[in-house]
Tab-separated table of C-alpha atoms in Angstrom:
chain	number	residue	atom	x	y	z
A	1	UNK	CA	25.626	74.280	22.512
A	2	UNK	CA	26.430	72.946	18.663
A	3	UNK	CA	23.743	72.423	16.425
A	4	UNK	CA	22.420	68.715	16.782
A	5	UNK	CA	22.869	66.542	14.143
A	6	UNK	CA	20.285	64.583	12.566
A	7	UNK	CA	22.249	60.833	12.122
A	8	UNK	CA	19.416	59.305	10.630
A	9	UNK	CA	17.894	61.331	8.318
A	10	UNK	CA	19.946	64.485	8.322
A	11	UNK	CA	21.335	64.163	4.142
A	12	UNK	CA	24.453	65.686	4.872
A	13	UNK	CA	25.619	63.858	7.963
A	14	UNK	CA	24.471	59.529	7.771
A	15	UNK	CA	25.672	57.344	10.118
A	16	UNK	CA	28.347	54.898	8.006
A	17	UNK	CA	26.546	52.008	9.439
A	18	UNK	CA	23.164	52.920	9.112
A	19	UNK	CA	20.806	50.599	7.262
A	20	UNK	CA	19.678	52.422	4.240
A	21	UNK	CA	15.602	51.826	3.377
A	22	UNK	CA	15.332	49.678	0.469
A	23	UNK	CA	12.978	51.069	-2.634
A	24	UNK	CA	10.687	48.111	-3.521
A	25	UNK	CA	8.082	49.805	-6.023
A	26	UNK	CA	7.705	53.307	-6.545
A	27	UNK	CA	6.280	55.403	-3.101
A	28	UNK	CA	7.349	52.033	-1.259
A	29	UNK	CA	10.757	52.448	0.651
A	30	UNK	CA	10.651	49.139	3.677
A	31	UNK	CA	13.601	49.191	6.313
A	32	UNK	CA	15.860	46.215	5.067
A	33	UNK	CA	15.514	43.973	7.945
A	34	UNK	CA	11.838	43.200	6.900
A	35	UNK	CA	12.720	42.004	3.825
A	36	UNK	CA	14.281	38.725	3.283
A	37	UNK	CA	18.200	38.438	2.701
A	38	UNK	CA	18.815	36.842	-0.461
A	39	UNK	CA	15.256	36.206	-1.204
A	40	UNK	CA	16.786	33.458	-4.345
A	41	UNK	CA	18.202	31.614	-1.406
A	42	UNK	CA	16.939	28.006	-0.385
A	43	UNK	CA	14.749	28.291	2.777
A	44	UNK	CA	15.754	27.349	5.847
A	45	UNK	CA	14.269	23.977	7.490
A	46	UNK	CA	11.524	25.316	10.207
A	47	UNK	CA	12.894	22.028	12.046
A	48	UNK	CA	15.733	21.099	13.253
A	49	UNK	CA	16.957	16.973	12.437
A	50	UNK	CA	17.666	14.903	15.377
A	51	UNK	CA	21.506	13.554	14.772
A	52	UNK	CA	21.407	10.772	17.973
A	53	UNK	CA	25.006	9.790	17.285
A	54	UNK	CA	26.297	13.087	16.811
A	55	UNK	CA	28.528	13.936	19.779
A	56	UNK	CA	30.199	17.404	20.186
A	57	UNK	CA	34.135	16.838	20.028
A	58	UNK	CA	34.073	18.130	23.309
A	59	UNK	CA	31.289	18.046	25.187
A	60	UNK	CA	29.844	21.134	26.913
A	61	UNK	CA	29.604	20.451	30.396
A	62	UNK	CA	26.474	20.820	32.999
A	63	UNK	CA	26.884	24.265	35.316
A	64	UNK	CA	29.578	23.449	38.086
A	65	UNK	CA	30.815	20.626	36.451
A	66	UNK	CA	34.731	20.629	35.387
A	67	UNK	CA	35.724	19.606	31.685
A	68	UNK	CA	37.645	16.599	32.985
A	69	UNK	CA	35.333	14.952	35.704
A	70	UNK	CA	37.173	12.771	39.139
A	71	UNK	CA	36.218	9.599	39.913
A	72	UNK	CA	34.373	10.999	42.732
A	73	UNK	CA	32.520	12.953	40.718
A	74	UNK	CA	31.772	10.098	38.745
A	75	UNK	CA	30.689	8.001	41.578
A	76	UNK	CA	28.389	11.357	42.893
A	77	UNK	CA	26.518	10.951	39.567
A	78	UNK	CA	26.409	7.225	39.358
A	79	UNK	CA	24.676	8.111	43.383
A	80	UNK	CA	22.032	9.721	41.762
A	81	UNK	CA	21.500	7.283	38.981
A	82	UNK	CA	21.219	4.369	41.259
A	83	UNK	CA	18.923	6.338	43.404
A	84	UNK	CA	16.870	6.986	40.724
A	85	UNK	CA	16.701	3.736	38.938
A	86	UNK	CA	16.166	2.300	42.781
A	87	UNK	CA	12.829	4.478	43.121
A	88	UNK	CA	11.968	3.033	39.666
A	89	UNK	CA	12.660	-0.433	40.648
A	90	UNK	CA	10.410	0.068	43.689
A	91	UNK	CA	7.511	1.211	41.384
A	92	UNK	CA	7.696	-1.281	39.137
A	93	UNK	CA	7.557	-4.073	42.086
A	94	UNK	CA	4.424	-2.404	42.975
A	95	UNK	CA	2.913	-2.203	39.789
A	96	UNK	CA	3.910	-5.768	39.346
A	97	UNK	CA	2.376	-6.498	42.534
A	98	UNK	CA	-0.749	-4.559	41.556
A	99	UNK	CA	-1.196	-6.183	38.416
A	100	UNK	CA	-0.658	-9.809	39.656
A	101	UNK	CA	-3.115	-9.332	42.909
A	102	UNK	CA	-5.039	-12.097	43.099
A	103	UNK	CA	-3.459	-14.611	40.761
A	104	UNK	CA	-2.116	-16.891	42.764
A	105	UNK	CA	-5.417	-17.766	44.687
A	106	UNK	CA	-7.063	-20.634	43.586
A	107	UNK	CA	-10.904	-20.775	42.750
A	108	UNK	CA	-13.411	-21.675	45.884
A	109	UNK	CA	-16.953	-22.894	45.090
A	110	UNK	CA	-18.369	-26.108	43.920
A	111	UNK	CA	-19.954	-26.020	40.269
A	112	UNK	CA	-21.881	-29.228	40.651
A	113	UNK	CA	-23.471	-28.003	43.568
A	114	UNK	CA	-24.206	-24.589	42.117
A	115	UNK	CA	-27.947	-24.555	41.410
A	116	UNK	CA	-27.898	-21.603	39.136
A	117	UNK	CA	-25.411	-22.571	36.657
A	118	UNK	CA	-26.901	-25.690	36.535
A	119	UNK	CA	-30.203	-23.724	35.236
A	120	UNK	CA	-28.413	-21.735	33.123
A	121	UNK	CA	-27.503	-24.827	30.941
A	122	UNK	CA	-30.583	-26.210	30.761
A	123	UNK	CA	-31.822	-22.951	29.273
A	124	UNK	CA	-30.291	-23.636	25.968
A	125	UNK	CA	-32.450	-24.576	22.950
A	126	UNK	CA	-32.749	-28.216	22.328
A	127	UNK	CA	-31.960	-29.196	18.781
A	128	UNK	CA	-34.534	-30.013	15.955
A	129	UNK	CA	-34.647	-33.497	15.228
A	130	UNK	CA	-34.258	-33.503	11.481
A	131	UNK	CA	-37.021	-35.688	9.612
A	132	UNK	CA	-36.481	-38.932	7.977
A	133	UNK	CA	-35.151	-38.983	4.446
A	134	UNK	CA	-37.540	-40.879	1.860
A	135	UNK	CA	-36.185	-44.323	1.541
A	136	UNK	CA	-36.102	-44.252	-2.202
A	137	UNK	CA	-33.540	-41.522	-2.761
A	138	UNK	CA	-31.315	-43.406	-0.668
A	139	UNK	CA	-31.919	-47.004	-2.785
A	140	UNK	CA	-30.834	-45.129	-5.810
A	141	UNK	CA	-28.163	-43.624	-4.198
A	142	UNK	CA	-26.693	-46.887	-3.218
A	143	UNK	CA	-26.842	-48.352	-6.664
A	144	UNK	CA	-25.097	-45.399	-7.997
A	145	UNK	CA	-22.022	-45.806	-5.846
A	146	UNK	CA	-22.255	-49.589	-6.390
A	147	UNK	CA	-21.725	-48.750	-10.436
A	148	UNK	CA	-18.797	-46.281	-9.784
A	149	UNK	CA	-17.105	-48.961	-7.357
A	150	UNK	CA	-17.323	-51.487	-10.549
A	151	UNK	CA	-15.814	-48.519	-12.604
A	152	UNK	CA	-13.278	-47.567	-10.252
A	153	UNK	CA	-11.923	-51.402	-9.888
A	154	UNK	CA	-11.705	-51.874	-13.619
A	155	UNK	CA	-9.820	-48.670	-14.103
A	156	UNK	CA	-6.949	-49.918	-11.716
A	157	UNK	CA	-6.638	-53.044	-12.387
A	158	UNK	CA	-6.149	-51.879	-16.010
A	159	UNK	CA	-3.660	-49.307	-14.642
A	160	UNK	CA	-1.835	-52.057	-12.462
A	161	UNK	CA	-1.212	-54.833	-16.210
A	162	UNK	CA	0.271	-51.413	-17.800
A	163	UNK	CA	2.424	-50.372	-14.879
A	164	UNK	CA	3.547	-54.024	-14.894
A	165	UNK	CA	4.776	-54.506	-18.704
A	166	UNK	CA	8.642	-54.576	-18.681
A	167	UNK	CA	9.476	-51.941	-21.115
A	168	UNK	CA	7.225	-49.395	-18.582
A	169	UNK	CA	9.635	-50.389	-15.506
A	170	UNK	CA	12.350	-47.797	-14.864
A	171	UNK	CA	15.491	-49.854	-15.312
A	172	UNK	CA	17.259	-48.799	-11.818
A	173	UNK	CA	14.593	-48.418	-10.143
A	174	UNK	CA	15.291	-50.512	-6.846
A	175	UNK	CA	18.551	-47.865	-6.252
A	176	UNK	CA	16.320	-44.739	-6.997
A	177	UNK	CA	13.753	-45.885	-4.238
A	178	UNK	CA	16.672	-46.428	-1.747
A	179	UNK	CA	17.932	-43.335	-2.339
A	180	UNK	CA	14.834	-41.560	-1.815
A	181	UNK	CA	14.221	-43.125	1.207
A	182	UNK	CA	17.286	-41.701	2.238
A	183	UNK	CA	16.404	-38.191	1.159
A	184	UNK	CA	13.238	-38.078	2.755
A	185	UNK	CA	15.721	-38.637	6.485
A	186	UNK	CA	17.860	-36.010	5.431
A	187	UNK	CA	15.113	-33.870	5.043
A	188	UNK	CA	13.132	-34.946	7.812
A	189	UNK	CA	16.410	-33.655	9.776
A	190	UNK	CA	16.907	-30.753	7.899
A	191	UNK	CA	13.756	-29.449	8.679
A	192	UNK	CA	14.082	-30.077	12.475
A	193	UNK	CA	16.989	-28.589	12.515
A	194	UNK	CA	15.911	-25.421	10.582
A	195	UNK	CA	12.594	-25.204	13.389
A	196	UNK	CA	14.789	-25.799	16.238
A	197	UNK	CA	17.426	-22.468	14.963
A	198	UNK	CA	14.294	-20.809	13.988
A	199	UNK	CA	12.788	-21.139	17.299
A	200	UNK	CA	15.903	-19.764	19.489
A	201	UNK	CA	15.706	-17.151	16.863
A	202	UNK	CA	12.639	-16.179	17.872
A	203	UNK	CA	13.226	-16.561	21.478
A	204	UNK	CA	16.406	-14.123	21.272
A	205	UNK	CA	13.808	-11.814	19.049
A	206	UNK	CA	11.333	-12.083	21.749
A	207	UNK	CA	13.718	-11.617	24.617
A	208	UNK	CA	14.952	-8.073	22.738
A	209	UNK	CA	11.324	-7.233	21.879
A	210	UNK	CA	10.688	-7.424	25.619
A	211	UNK	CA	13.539	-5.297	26.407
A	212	UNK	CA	12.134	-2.406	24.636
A	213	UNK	CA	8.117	-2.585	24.808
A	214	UNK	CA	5.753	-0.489	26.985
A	215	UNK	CA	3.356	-2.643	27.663
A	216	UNK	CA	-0.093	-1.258	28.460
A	217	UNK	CA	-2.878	-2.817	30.886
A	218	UNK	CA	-5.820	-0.903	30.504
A	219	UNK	CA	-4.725	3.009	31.293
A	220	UNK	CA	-1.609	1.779	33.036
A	221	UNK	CA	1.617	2.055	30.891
A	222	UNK	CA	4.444	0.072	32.226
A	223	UNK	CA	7.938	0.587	30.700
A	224	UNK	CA	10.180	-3.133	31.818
A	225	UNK	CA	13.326	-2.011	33.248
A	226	UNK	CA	16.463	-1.294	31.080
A	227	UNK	CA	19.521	-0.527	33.822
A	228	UNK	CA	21.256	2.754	32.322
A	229	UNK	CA	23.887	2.974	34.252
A	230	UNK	CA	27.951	2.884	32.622
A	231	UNK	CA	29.834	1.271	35.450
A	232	UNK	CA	33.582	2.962	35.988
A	233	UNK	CA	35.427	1.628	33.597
A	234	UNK	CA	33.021	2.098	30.984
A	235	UNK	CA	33.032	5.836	31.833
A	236	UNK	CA	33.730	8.321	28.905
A	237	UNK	CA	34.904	11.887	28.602
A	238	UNK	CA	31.858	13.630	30.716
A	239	UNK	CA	29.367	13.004	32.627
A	240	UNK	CA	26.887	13.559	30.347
A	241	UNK	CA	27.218	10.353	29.159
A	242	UNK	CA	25.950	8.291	32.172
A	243	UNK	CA	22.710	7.433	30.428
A	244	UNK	CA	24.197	6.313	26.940
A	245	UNK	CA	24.469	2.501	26.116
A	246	UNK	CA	28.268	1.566	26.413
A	247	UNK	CA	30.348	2.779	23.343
A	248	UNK	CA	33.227	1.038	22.098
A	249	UNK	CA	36.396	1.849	23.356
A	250	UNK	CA	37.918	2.059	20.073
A	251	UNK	CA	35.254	4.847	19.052
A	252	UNK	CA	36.077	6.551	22.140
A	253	UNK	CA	39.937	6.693	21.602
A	254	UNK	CA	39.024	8.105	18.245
A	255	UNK	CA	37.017	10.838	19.931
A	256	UNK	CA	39.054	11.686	22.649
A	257	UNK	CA	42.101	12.066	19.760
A	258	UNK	CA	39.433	14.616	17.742
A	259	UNK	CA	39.065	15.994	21.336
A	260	UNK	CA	42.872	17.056	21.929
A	261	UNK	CA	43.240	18.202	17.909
A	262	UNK	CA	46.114	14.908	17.250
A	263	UNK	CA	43.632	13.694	14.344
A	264	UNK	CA	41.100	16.151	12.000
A	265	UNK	CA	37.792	15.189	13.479
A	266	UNK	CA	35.410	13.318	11.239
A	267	UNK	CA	33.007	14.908	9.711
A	268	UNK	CA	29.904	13.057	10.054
A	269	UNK	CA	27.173	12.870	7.271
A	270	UNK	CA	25.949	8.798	7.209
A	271	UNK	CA	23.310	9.958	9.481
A	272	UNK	CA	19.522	11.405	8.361
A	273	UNK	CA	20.244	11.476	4.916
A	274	UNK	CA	16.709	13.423	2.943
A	275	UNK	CA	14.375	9.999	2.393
A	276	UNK	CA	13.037	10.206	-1.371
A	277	UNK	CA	9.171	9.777	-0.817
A	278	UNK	CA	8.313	6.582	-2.974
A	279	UNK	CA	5.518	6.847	-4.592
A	280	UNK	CA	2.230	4.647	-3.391
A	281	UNK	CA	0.771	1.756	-5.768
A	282	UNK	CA	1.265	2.510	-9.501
A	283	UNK	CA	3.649	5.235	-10.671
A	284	UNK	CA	2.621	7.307	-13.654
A	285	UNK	CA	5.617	8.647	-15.917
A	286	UNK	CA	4.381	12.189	-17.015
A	287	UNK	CA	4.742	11.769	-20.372
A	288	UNK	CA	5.746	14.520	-23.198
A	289	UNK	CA	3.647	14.088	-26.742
A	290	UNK	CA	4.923	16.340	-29.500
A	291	UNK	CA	2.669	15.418	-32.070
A	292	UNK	CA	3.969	14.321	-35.462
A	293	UNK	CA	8.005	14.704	-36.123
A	294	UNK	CA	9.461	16.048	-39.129
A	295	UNK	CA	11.297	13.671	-40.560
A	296	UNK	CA	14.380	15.942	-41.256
A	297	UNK	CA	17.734	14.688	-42.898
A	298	UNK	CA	19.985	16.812	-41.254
């Protein structure tokens, strides 16, 4: 038997391949793949970003499943959907059910002839009568509004000769009142027109809002339904796609060409652009004082 070789350490004989301890600081030699690769490098995100509407060109398909899926096989899956979303519907009957026990069942009992509700009324504190005002103050007071009435009557009447002097008058102003009465209807309409569009606005608002609430009773959360099922002819490449909202056909014939290589596929980068934190409330500008400047002619 040969002599053995020492690969690893042996000076004369080194593997080609093997990875060579790196000398950080005199005494300290650390096997390379402890250190980090280019350590100037920008660090890698510990998360990865969602991308929702980024679909492989060509979707990997489930275990068993073939790249270009039957209509039987679509109908199987669609099975198993409606199955599904059946069992939901079922649930949410009951929970409907559940939470509406009882509402349709009018009250029994007579109030009038319910002698303890009757006492609980009459348990409330009477009011204080509040005492009689001295007569005086209230003498005075009339006289004082009496004067101000006197006051008030001379003013306006005085108002009412200026308004009437000729040279005051507005020349046209029989047309100009016509005309605003006509402007005030076209408001008027405007308005009612504006609150009616506003209101099926809000109803169609509403109506999505509902669509995509859980509502909560209590500890119960109930999601509403939302059927998530592609009939046929919506169907696209795979089956993963049963679940997905319907996509436009003419998005799909773009991705089916980027599927069979007849067009470069697009590369996509609209979606989760970085958002630039804005700053809360006031922003401060970090500002750079140098002192005085020499005043240099240069």
């Amino acid at each position: 038997m040969g002599k053995l070789r020492d690969l690893w350490h042996g000076d004369s004989e080194r593997a080609v391949n093997a990875p060579r301890p790196v000398r950080v600081a005199p005494g300290w030699d650390v096997q390379p793949e402890v250190l980090p690769t280019k350590p100037l490098a920008p660090r890698r995100r510990k998360y990865v970003h969602v991308r929702p509407n980024n679909r492989d060109a060509v979707a990997l398909p489930h275990p068993g499943q073939s790249y270009n899926p039957l209509h039987d096989d679509h109908q199987d899956a669609l099975r198993v959907a409606v199955r599904k979303l059946e069992r939901k519907k079922t649930a949410d009957e009951k929970f409907v059910a559940m939470m509406t026990n009882g509402r349709d069942v009018p009250i029994t009992g007579n109030f009038s002839a319910d002698k303890t509700w009757e006492e609980k009324v009459q348990e409330r504190p009477q009011k204080t009568q509040k005492k009689e005002k001295s007569t005086e103050k209230e003498e005075c007071k009339k006289k004082k509004k009496k004067k101000d009435k006197k006051k008030k009557a001379k003013k306006t009447s005085v108002q009412a000769a200026r308004r009437a002097l000729p040279h005051r008058r507005h020349p046209k102003r029989e047309i100009a009142l016509k005309e605003a009465d006509a402007l005030d209807d076209i408001i008027v309409e405007h308005q009612q027109r504006e609150k009616r569009r506003e209101a099926a606005r809000e109803r169609c608002r509403a109506a999505r809002r509902e669509k995509m609430q859980v509502k909560s009773f209590g500890r119960y959360h109930h999601t509403p339904l939302a059927l998530d099922v592609a009939p046929t002819d919506k169907l696209v490449g795979s089956l993963r796609h049963l679940n997905g909202g319907y996509i436009h056909p003419l998005t799909e014939r773009m991705k089916s060409l980027e599927e069979r290589n007849l067009v470069p596929a697009r590369m996509r980068h609209t979606y989760n652009k970085r958002k630039v934190l804005k700053p809360k409330g006031e922003v401060r500008v970090k500002r750079e004082t140098f002192g005085v400047m020499p005043e240099t002619t240069f």
